[in-house]
Every structure is written in structure tokens, then in C-alpha cells.
Tab-separated table of C-alpha atoms in Angstrom:
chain	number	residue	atom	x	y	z
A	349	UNK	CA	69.288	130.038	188.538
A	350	UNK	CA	72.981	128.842	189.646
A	351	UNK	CA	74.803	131.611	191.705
A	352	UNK	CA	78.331	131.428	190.670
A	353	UNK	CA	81.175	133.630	191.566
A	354	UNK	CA	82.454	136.384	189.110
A	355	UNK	CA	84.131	135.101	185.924
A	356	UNK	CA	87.773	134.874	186.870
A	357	UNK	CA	87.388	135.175	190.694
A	358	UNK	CA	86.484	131.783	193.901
A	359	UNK	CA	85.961	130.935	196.857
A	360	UNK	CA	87.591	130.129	199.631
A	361	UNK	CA	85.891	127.735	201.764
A	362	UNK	CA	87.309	127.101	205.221
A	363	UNK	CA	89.963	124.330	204.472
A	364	UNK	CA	91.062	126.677	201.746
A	365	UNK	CA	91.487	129.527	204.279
A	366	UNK	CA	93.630	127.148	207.077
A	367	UNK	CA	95.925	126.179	204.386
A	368	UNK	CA	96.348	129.534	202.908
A	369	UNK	CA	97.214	130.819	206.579
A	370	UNK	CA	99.245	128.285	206.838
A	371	UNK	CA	101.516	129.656	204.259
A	372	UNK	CA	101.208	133.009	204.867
A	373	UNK	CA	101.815	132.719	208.515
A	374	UNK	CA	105.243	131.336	208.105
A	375	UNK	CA	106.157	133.515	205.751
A	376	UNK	CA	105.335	136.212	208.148
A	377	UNK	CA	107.697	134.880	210.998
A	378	UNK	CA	110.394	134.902	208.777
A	379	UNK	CA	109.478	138.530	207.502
A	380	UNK	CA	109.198	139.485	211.547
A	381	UNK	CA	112.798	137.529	211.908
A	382	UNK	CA	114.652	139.896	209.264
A	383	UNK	CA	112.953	142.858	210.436
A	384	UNK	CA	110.104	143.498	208.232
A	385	UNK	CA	106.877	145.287	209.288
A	386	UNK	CA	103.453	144.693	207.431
A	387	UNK	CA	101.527	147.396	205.090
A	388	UNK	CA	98.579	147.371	204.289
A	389	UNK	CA	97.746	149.620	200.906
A	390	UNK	CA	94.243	150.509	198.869
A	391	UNK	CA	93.037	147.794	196.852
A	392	UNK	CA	91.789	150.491	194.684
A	393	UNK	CA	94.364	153.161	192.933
A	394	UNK	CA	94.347	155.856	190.139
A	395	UNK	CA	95.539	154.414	187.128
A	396	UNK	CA	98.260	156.879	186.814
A	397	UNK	CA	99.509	155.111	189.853
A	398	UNK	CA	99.108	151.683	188.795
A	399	UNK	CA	100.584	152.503	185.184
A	400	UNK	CA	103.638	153.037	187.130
A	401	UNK	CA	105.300	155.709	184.503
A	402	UNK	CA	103.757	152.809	181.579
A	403	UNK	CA	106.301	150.321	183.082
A	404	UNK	CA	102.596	148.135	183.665
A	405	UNK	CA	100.710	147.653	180.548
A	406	UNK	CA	97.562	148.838	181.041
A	407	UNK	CA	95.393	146.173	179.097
A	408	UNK	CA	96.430	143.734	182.070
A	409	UNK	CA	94.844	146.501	184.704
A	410	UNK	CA	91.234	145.780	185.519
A	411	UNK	CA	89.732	149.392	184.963
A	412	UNK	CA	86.639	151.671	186.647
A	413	UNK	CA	85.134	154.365	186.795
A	414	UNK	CA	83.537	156.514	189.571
A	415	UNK	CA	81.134	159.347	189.487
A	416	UNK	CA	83.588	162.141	188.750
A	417	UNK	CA	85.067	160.268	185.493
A	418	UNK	CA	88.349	159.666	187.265
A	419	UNK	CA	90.282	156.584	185.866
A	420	UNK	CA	91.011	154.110	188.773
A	421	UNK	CA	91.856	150.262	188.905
A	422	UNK	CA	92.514	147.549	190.999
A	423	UNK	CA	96.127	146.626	191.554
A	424	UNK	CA	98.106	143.833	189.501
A	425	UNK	CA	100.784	144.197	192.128
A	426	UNK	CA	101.940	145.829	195.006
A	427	UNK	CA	105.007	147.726	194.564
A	428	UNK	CA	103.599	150.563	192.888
A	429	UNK	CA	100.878	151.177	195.717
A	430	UNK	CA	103.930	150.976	198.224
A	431	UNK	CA	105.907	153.547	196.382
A	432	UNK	CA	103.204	155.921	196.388
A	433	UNK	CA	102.373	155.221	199.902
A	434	UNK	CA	106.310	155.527	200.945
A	435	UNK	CA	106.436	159.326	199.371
A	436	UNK	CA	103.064	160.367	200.200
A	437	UNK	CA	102.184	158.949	203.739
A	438	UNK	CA	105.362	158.290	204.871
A	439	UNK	CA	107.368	161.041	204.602
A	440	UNK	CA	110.348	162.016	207.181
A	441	UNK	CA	111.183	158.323	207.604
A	442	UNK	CA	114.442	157.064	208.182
A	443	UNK	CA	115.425	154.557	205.178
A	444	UNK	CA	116.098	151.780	204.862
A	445	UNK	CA	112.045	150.865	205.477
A	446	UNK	CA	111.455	147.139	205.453
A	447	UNK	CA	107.894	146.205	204.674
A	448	UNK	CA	105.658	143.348	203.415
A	449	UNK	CA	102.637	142.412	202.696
A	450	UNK	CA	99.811	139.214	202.392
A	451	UNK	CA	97.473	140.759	200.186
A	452	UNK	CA	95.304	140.137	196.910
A	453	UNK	CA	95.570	141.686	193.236
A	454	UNK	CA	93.534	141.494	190.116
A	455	UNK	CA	94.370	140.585	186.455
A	456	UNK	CA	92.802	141.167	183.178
A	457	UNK	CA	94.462	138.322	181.283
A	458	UNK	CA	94.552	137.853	177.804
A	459	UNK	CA	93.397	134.437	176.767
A	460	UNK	CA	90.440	133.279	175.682
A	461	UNK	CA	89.621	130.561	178.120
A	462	UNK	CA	87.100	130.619	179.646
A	463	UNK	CA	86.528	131.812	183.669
A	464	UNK	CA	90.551	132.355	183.602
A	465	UNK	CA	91.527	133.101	187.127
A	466	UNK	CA	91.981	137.212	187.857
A	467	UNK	CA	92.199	136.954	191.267
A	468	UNK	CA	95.472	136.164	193.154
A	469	UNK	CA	97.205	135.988	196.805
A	470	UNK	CA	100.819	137.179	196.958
A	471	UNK	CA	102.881	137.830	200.000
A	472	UNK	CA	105.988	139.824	199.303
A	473	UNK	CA	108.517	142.426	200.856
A	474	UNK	CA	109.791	145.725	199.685
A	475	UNK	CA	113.433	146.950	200.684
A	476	UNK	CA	113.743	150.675	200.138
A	477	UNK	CA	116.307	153.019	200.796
A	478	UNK	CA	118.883	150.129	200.562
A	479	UNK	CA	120.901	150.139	197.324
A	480	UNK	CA	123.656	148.065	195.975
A	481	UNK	CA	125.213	144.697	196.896
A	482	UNK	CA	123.950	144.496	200.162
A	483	UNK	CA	120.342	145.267	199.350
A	484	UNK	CA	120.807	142.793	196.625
A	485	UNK	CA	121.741	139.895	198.571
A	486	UNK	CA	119.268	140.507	201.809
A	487	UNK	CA	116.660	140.533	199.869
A	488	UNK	CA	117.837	137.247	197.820
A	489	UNK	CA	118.763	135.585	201.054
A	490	UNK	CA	115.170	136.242	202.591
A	491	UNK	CA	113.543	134.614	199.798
A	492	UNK	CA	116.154	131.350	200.576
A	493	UNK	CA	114.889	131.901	203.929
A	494	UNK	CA	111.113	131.939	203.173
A	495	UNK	CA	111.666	128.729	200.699
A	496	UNK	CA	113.255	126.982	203.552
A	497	UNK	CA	110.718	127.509	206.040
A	498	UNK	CA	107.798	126.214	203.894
A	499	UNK	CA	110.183	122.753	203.028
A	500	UNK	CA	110.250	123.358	200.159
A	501	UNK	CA	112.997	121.058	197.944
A	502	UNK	CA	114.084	120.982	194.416
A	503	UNK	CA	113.748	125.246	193.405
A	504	UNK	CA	115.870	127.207	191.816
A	505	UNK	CA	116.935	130.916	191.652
A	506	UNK	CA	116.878	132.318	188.521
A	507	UNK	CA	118.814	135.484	188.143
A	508	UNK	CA	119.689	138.126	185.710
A	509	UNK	CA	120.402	142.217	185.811
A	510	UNK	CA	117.969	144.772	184.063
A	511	UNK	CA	120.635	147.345	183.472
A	512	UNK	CA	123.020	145.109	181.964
A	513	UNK	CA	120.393	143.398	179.292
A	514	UNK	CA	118.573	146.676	178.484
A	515	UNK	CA	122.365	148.144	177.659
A	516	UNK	CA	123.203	145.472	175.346
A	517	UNK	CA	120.267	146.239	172.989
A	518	UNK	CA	121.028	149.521	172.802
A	519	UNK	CA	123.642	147.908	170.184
A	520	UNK	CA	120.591	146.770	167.896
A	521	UNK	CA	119.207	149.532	165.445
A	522	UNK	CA	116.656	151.398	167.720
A	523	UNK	CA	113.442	150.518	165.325
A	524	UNK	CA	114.352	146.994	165.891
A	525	UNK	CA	115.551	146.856	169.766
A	526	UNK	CA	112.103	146.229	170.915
A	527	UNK	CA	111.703	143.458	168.589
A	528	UNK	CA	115.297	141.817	169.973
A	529	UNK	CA	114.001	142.442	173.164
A	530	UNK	CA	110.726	140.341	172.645
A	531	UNK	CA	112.895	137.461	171.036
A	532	UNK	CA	115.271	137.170	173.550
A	533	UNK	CA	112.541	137.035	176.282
A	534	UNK	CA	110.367	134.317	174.763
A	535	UNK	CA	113.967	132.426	173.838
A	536	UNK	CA	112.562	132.795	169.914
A	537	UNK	CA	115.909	132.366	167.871
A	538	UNK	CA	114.166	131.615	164.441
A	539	UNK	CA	112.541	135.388	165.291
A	540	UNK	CA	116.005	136.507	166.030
A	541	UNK	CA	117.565	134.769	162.802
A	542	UNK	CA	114.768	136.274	160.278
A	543	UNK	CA	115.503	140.161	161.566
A	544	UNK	CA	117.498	141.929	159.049
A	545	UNK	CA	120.618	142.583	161.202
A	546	UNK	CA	124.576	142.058	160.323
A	547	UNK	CA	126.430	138.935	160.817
A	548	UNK	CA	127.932	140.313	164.126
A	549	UNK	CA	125.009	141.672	165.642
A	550	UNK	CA	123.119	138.770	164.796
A	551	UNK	CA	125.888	136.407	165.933
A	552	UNK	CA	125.935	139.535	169.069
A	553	UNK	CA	121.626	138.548	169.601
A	554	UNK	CA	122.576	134.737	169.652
A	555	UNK	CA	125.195	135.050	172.354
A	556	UNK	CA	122.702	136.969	174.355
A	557	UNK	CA	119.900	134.485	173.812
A	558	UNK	CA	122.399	131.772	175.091
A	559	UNK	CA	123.890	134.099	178.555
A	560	UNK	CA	121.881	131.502	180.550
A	561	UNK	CA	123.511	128.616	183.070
A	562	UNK	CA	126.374	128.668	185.428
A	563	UNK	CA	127.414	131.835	186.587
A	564	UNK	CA	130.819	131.619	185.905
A	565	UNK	CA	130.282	130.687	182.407
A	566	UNK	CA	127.719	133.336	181.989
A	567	UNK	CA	130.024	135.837	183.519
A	568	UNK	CA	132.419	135.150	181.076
A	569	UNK	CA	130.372	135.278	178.338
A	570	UNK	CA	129.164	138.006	178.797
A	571	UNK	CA	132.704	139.840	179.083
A	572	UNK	CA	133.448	138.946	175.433
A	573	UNK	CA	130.663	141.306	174.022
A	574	UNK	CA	133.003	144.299	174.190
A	575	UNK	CA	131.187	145.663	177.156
A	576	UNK	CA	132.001	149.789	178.119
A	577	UNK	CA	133.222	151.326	181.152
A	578	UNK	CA	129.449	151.429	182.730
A	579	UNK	CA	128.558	147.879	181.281
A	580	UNK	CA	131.514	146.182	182.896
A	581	UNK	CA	131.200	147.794	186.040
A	582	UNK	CA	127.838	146.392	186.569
A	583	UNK	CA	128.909	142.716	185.259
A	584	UNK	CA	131.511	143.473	188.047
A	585	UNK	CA	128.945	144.194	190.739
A	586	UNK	CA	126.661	140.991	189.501
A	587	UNK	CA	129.785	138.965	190.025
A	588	UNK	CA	130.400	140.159	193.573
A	589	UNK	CA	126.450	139.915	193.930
A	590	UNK	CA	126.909	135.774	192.828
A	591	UNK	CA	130.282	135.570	195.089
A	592	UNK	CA	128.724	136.462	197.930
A	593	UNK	CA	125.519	134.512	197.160
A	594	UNK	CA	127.655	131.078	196.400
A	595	UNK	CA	129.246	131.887	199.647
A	596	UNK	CA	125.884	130.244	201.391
A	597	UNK	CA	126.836	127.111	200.045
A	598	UNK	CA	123.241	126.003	199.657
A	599	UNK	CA	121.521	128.563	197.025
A	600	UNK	CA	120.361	126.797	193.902
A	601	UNK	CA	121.644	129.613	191.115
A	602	UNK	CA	121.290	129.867	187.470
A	603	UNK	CA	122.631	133.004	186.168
A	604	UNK	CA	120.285	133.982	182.979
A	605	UNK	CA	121.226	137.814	181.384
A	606	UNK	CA	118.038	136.870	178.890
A	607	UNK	CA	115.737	137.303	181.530
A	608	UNK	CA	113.797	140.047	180.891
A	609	UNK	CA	110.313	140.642	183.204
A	610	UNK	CA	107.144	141.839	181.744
A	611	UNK	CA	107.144	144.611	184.479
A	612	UNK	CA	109.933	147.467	183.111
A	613	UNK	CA	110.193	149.645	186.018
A	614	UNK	CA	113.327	147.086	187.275
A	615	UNK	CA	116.800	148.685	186.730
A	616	UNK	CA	118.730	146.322	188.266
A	617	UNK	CA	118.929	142.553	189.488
A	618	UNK	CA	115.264	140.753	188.683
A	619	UNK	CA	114.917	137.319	189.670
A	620	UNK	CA	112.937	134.296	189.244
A	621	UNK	CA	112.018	131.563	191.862
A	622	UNK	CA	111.297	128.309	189.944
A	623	UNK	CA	110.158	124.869	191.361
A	624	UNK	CA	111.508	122.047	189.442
A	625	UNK	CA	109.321	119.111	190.226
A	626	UNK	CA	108.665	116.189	188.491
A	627	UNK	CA	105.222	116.657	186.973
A	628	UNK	CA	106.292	120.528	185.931
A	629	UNK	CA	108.134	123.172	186.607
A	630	UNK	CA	106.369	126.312	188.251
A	631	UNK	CA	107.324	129.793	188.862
A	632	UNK	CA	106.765	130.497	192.821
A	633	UNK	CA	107.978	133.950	192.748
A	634	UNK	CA	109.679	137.457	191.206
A	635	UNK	CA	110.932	140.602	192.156
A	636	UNK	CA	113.786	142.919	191.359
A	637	UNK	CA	115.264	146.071	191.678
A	638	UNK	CA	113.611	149.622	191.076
A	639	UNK	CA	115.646	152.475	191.614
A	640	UNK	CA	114.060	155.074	189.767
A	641	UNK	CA	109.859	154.537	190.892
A	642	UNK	CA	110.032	155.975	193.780
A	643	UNK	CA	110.667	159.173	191.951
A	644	UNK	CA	107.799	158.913	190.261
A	645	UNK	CA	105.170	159.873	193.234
A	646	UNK	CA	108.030	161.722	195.001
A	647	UNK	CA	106.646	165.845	195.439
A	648	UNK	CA	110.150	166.680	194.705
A	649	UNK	CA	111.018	163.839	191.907
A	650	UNK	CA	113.695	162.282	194.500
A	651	UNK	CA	114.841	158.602	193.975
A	652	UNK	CA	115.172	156.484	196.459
A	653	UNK	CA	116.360	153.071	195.557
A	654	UNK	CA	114.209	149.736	196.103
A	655	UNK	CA	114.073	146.138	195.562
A	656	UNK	CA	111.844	143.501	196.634
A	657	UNK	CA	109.725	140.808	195.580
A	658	UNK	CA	106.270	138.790	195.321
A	659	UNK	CA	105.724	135.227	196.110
A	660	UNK	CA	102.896	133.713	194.065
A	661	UNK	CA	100.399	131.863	197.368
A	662	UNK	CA	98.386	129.665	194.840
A	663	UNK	CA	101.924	128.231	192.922
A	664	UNK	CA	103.066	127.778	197.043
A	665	UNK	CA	99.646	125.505	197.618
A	666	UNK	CA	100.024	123.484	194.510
A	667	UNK	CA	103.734	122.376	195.450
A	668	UNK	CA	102.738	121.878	199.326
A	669	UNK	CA	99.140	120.215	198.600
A	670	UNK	CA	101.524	117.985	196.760
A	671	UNK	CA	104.040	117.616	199.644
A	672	UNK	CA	101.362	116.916	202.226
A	673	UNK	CA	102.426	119.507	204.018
A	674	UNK	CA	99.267	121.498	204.463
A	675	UNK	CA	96.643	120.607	206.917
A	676	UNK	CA	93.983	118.592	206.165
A	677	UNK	CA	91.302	119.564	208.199
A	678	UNK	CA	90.245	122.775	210.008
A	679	UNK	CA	90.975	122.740	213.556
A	680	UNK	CA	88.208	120.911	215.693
A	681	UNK	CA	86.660	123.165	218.318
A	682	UNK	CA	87.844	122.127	222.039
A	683	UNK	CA	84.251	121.851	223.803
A	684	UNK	CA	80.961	121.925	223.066
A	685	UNK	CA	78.741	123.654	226.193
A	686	UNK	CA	74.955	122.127	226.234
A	687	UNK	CA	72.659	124.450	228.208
A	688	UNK	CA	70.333	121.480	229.258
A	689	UNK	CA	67.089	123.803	229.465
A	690	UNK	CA	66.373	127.232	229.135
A	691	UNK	CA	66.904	128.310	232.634
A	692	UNK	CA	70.756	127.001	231.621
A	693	UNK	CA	71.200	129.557	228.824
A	694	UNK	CA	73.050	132.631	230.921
A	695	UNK	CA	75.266	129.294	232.995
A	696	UNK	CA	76.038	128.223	229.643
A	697	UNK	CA	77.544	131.609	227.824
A	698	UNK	CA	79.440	132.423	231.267
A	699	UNK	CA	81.103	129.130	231.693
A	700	UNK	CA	81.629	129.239	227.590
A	701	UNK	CA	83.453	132.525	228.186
A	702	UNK	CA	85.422	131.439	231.331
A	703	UNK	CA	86.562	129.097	229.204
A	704	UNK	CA	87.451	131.066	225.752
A	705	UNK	CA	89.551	133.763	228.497
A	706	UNK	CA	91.988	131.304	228.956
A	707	UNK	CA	95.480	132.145	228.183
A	708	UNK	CA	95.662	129.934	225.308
A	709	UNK	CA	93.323	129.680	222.955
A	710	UNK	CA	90.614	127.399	223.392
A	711	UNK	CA	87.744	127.109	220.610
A	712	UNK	CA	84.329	126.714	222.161
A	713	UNK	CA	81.359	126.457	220.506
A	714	UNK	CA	77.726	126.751	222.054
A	715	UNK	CA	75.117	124.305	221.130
A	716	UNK	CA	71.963	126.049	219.902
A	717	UNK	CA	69.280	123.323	220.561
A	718	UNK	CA	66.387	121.388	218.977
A	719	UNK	CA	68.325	118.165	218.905
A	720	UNK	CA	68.266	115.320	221.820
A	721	UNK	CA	71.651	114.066	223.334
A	722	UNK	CA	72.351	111.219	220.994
A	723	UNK	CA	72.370	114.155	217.882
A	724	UNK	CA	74.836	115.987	219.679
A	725	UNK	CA	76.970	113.482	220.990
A	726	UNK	CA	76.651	112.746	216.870
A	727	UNK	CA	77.538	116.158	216.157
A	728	UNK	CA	80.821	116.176	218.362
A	729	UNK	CA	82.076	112.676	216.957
A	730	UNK	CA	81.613	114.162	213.420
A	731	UNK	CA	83.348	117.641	214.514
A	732	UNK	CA	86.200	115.793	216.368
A	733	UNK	CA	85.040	118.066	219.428
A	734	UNK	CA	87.064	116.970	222.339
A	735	UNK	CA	84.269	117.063	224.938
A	736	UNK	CA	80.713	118.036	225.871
A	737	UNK	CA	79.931	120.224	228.826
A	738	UNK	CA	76.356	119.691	229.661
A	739	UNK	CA	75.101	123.048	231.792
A	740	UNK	CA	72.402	121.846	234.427
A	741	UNK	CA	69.175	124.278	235.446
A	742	UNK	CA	71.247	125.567	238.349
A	743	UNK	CA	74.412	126.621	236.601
A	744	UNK	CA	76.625	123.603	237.098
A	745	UNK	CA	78.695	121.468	234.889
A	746	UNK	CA	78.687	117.738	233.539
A	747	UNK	CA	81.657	117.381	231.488
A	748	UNK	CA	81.615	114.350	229.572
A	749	UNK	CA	85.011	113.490	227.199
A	750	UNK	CA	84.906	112.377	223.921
A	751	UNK	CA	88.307	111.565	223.255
């Protein structure tokens, strides 16, 4: 019998985990350089908590069970856990509480292929307590920031507003909104064109099929569509949001009021980070704002606003594995120490510490016999070990290099 790992979940093997670290340690300066401190939240929740008021659909929720019946699943995400954790644990806080994470989450998917991955690595923050403009573009900026410190070239931010799309299909007849919604997000205009709708709200579900591109243009757009008091004051606030952005100079943005995530607890900005190689085009990263879910596991119901978002570690490897950028070997130990016979064994783990206490950190390794000299000097070339430090019967060392 062939052990494999469970359907939909790997290993990583060393290499894997260096390059993985990698990543997630420079995302984690730049998290530490903006101010962000790490949680850490149950990989296990209630499902009540992971349904997020239904805003998560709960066929993509890997379910259990435990002894007393109680319904309880493994995260798809994050945000949830640290809105429940943010209410319940962390109450009397000042806000505005940065946080972030490195952490795993699980995935029923839907296809049929076979072994389809369920397991994935995200690293992501979570702004809450800050609301409007500001909040917007920190958290917007950050992702810039985190981009830029991986090198990574040719990406794009994709950006639309919740509010604003889910208010301009409350035109459509409400049996049929949901239906407009789901053609708009997958881009379908022959769904859009077969609905039974009027000429001007069809003509109305073309224009917003098409509110994608430059912002201006967009903007402008979207102004024509007879917008209310409310509407246009958030197109306002998106075009102060995309000012302010453009101010940068450097920020790749595509304004696109059709995006619509499969998450619907956003109420505000969502966003898209997409690479735009030359083999494909991959999406890196998403987030948004949330302004009502905190609410949710509140004791008293109280919102508290929040925005933040999840960068996808695997769709980082693919475009850095690419790049070269990732290393290609684990790190090579800095000595091997040889206790020469057994009278040498107590020499050879106190000069093996002496050495590990040093300031910086040195990687020894111990060798644990039953090979001659010529196998470990073997061993060391193979291990690109910098030296050998042969431990005589009385306690002192031969160090022989080996660079």
C-alpha cells in the first residue's frame, strides 16, 4: 500500500518550507513597518461563525462534527475568525487595531477533478475601527507596498465598490436582481440579453457590464445612470479614493464597478490584485471593506467598520518560482562536530553548543557515527557544510575547512 496525503491536501518538504518563508517573511516586515501586529485564530470554528450571517456559502465550508452534535468547520478565510475574536477576546481596545496573519484555510471546492487542492496559505491584514477614505487607501497602499517588496512587476489593481454595484440592481425587478447580479459577475451578456427586462434597463445592465477600465471613464459612466443622493455620494468618495491613489504615481489601477466577490459580507471598496504575465494572468490577492460583520459577534450588535485583505502564498510562489527569485536550496548547516570516539561524545555537544550560543545564528549539526572519515568528509561536500570539527578523546578540536 502507497501512503498518500489526504485528497485535496500536500506536503511541504523542506525546500517548499524555505521558499514559503521566504515570502511570508517579507511580507511580515512590511506588515511590522505599517504597524501591524500578528493574530493567531482557531483553525476550527462553529459554523455559525464561519457562515458569517450566510455572506459564505456553506457548501464551500469543510464541515464536522464533535461528540455533542455541534456544527463546526474549518475556516475558508480569516476575517470572520478575526471579527469574532475582535468582539469576544478583545474587548476594551482602542480602535483602530491593525492585525495580520500567515495562516492556512480549507476549501470544499466544487469540481470534479480529481485530488483538487483544499488546502491553502494566505497572509493578510485586517484594519478595523478605521472607516472611510483613509482606511481605504492604507490598506490599498500596503498591498502596493507588499507587491513591491516581493519584486514583483507587471500586476494590476483591480478595483470596484460593493455599495455602489449592489445599489444599482436594486433598479432590476427583485425576482430577477440575483440573476443580473450573477451575469454581471461572470461578464455573461448573452445571459443578460435573454432576461425579460425593458429596453432601458437592459440597455441600464449593459452599461453596468461595461463600468470596467480607466477610472475616469468609469467614473463618468457611471454618473449617467441617474444615480440618487446616496449613490452619488459614494461615486464621489470612490473618486477621491482613485485621486488620492493616482497621486502615488506608480499604482497600476483599473477601475471595474462589475466586480462583484463571491464573499457578500463587503459593503464597500473590494479589490482584486492580478498578475499579468505572459503565460497567464493570475489573481494574487482580495479583500475589501466590511462594515457591518463586526456586528454580527458583537454582545451588543455594535458595528465597527473594517477592511482588509488576503494574499493568495501559492499564486505568490508560482510568479516568483518563475522570477528566480526564491531560493534554491535550504540553507547548508555551518559545521559539522565529529566526536572521534566515545570518550569525545560530552566534548562534542559542549563545543556544538558553544558554538550554536553565538550571537548570530550558526547551524551546527552533530555527526552521529558508524561511518569512517572519507563518508563524512562525503557527507559535508554533498551538504555544502562549511567545515568539520573533529573532537579528540581529550576534548580538543581539529577544525578542518571545506570551503
Amino acid at each position: 500500500m502507497v501512503y498518500q496525503p489526504a485528497a485535496g491536501a500536500r506536503d511541504l518538504l523542506p525546500l517548499d518550507v524555505a521558499q514559503k518563508r521566504w515570502i511570508e517573511d517579507r511580507l511580515e516586515q512590511v506588515f511590522h513597518r505599517w504597524g501591524y501586529h500578528r493574530i493567531i485564530t482557531s483553525t476550527l470554528e462553529r459554523m455559525d461563525t464561519l457562515m458569517a450571517g450566510e455572506a459564505i456559502d456553506r457548501k464551500r465550508v469543510i464541515q464536522l462534527q464533535n461528540s455533542e452534535d455541534e456544527e463546526l468547520g474549518l475556516r475558508p478565510e480569516l476575517t470572520a475568525s478575526i471579527a469574532r475574536t475582535a468582539v469576544t477576546r478583545m474587548a476594551g481596545v482602542t480602535f483602530p487595531q491593525r492585525l495580520y496573519y500567515n495562516a492556512n484555510v480549507f476549501r470544499r471546492t466544487t469540481e470534479s477533478r480529481h485530488n483538487r487542492q483544499q488546502e491553502f496559505y494566505q497572509a493578510g491584514v485586517e484594519l478595523l475601527g478605521g472607516g472611510g477614505l483613509l482606511g481605504n487607501a492604507e490598506v490599498l497602499l500596503l498591498v502596493a507596498d507588499c507587491l513591491q517588496a516581493l519584486s514583483i512587476s507587471h500586476w494590476h489593481l483591480i478595483l470596484g465598490e460593493a455599495g455602489i454595484t449592489r445599489s444599482l440592481l436594486s433598479a432590476f425587478p427583485p425576482n430577477l436582481q440575483a440573476t443580473v447580479r450573477s451575469a454581471i459577475a461572470n461578464l455573461d451578456r448573452i445571459a443578460l440579453d435573454s432576461l425579460p427586462l425593458s429596453d432601458e434597463l437592459k440597455q441600464r445592465a449593459r452599461i453596468m457590464l461595461d463600468l470596467r477600465g480607466n477610472p475616469a471613464d468609469v467614473l463618468e459612466l457611471v454618473s449617467n445612470l441617474g444615480l440618487d443622493a446616496e449613490q452619488q455620494t459614494a461615486v464621489n468618495d470612490l473618486k477621491s479614493l482613485v485621486e488620492l491613489l493616482e497621486s502615488k504615481g506608480d499604482l497600476p489601477l483599473i477601475l471595474d464597478l462589475s466586480l462583484i466577490q463571491t464573499i457578500d459580507y463587503y459593503t464597500g471598496i473590494v479589490f482584486e490584485v492580478v498578475s499579468d504575465t505572459e503565460t497567464q494572468a493570475r489573481v494574487l490577492g482580495r479583500g475589501g471593506r466590511y462594515d457591518q460583520l463586526l456586528g454580527l459577534y458583537h454582545p451588543q450588535g455594535e458595528n465597527i467598520p473594517g477592511i482588509g485583505f488576503a494574499l493568495n502564498i501559492e499564486d505568490l510562489y508560482q510568479i516568483l518560482l518563475l522570477n528566480k527569485y526564491l531560493p534554491q536550496a535550504t540553507p547548508a548547516s555551518n559545521c559539522l562536530v565529529v566526536p572521534e570516539t566515545a570518550n569525545a561524545y560530552a566534548a562534542a555537544f559542549a563545543y556544538a553548543q558553544k558554538l550554536r550560543d553565538s550571537i548570530e545564528l550558526v547551524r551546527v549539526e552533530i555527526d552521529l557515527g558508524e561511518r569512517d572519515a572519507e563518508a563524512i568528509r562525503e557527507y559535508v561536500r554533498d551538504r555544502q557544510i562549511a567545515q568539520i570539527v573533529w573532537i579528540k578523546a581529550d576534548g580538543s578540536p581539529m577544525i578542518e575547512s571545506m570551503v
